[in-house]
XYZ file of C-alpha atoms in Angstrom:
193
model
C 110.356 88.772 130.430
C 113.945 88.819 129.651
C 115.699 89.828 126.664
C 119.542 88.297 126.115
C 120.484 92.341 124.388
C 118.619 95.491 125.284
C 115.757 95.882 122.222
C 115.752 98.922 119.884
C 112.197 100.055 119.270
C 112.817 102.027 115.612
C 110.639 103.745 113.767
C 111.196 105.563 110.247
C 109.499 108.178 108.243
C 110.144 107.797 104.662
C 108.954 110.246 100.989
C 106.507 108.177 99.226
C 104.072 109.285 95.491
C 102.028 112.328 95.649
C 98.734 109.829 96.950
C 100.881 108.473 99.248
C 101.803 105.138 97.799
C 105.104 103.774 99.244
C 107.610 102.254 97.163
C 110.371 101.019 98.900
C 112.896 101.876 95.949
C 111.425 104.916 95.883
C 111.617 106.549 98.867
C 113.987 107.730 101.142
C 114.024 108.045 104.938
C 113.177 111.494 106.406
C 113.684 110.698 110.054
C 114.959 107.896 112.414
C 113.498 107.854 115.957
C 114.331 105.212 118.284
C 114.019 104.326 122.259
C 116.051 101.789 123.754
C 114.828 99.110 126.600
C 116.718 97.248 129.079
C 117.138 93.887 128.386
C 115.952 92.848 132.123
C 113.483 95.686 132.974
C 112.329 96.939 129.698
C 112.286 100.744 130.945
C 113.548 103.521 128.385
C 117.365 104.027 128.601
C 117.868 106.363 125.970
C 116.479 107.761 122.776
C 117.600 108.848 119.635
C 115.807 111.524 117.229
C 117.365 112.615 113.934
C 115.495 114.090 110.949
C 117.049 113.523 107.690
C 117.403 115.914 104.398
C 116.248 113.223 101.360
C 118.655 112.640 98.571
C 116.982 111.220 95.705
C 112.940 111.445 96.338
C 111.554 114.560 97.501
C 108.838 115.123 100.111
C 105.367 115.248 98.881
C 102.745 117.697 100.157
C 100.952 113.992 101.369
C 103.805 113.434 103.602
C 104.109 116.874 105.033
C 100.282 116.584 106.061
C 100.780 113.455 107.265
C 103.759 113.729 108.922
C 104.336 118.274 109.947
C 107.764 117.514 107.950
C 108.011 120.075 105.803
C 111.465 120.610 103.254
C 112.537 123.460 105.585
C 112.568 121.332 108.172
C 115.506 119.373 106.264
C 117.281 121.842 104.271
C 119.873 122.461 106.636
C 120.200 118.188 108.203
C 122.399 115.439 106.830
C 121.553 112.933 104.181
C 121.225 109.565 105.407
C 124.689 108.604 105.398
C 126.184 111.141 108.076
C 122.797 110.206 110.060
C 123.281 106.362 109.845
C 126.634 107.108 111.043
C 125.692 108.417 114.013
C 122.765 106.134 114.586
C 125.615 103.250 114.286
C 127.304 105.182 117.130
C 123.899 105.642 119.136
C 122.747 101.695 118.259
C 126.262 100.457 119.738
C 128.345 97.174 118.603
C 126.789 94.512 116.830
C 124.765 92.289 118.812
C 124.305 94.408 121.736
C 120.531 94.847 120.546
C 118.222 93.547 118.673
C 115.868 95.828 116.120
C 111.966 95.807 117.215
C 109.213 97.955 115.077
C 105.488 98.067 114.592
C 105.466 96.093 111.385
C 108.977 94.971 110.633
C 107.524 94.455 107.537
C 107.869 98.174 106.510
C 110.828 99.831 108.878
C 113.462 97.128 108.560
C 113.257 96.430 104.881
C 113.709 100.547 103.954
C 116.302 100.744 106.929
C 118.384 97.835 104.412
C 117.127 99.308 101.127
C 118.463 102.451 102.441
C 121.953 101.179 103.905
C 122.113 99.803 100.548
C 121.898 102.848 98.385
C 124.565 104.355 100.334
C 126.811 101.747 101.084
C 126.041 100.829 104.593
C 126.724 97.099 105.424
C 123.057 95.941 106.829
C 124.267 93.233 108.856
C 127.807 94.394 109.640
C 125.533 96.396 112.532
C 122.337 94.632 113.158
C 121.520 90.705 114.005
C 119.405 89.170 111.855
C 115.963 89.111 113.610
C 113.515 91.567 114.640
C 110.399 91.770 117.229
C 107.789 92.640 115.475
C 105.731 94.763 118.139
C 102.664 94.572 115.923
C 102.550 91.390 116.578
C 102.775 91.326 119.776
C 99.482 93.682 120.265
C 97.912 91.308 118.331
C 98.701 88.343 120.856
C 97.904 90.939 123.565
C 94.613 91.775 122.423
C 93.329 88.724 121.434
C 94.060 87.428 124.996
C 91.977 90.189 125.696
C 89.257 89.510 123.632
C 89.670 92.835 122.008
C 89.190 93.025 118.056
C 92.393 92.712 116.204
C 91.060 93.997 112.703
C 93.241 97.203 111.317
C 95.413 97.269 113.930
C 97.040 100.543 113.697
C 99.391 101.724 115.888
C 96.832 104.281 117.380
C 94.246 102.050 117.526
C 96.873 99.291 119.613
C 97.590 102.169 121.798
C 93.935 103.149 122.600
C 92.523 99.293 123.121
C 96.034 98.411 125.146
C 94.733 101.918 127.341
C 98.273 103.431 126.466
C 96.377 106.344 124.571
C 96.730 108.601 127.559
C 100.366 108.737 126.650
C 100.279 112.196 124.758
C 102.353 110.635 121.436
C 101.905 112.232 118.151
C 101.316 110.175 115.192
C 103.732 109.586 112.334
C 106.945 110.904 113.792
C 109.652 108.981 114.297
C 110.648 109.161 117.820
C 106.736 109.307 119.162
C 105.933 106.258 117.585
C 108.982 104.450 118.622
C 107.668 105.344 121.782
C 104.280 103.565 121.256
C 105.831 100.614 119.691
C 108.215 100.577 123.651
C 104.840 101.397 125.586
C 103.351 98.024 123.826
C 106.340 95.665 124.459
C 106.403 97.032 128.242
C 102.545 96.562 128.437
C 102.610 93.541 126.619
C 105.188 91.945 128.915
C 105.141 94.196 132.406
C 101.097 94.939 132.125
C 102.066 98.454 132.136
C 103.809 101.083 130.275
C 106.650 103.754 131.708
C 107.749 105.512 128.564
């Protein structure tokens, strides 16, 4: 499979309520991980990790359980608008990639919501589509005859046979990671990240 632009596999932690309920307006994005593939080959060409301090909703002891984020962790790192700025830099010029996640659904939506609150142009950096790598498992599976219900990323990654991978849950940059090991397993039959 060839891709016309290399493919950014993002993935964000966010704050959400006390029990964990996520509202987009209400949350703001702890940590940006990322992995770049090569359009032709689909192996990793770089990475980028960068935790964020939040500006508006704090972390919740929910989120530091789920996540190991904790408020020291961020009380020294840039808000989101210094690390956009540098994940601009990272990302390149407009067009040169296009945005993939497991469940564009959630990670592209907050990555606007949050380029809105501070000013950030959404699509003066980012085309308009995304590859959803959920759905991709999906597909995968199902030609597999393996069950598709709750398809979580772990789950994907343990029916694919890409749990041998060492990846830990819920931070950004590992699960970017699982979302590249699907699209190269999905499309190689094996994964290399």
């Amino acid at each position: 499979m060839r891709y016309d632009s290399d493919i950014v596999v993002i993935d964000l932690e966010a704050t959400a309520e006390a029990r964990g309920r996520f509202k987009m307006n209400e949350s703001n994005i702890i940590e940006i991980g990322a992995v770049r593939l090569d359009r032709r080959t689909l192996e990793v060409v770089d990475t980028f990790s960068e935790l964020i301090r939040p500006r508006d909703y704090p972390i919740t002891p929910f989120i530091t359980e789920l996540t190991g984020i904790t408020d020291e962790m961020l009380a020294e790192k840039d808000t989101f608008d210094g690390a956009i700025r540098r994940f601009i830099q990272w990302y390149g010029p407009r067009n040169h990639a296009v945005l993939a996640s497991y469940g564009v659904y959630y990670d592209i939506p907050l990555l606007r919501t949050e380029c809105a609150r501070f000013h950030v142009t959404f699509k003066e950096h980012w085309v308009g589509g995304a590859i959803d790598v959920r759905t991709a498992a999906l597909l995968w599976l199902a030609d597999h005859h393996e069950p598709t219900d709750g398809l979580t990323i772990e789950r994907a990654l343990r029916l694919m046979e890409l749990d041998h991978l060492g990846l830990t849950f819920h931070r950004a940059l590992d699960d970017a990671k699982a979302g590249a090991a699907i699209l190269q397993k999905v499309h190689l039959g094996e994964a290399s990240v």
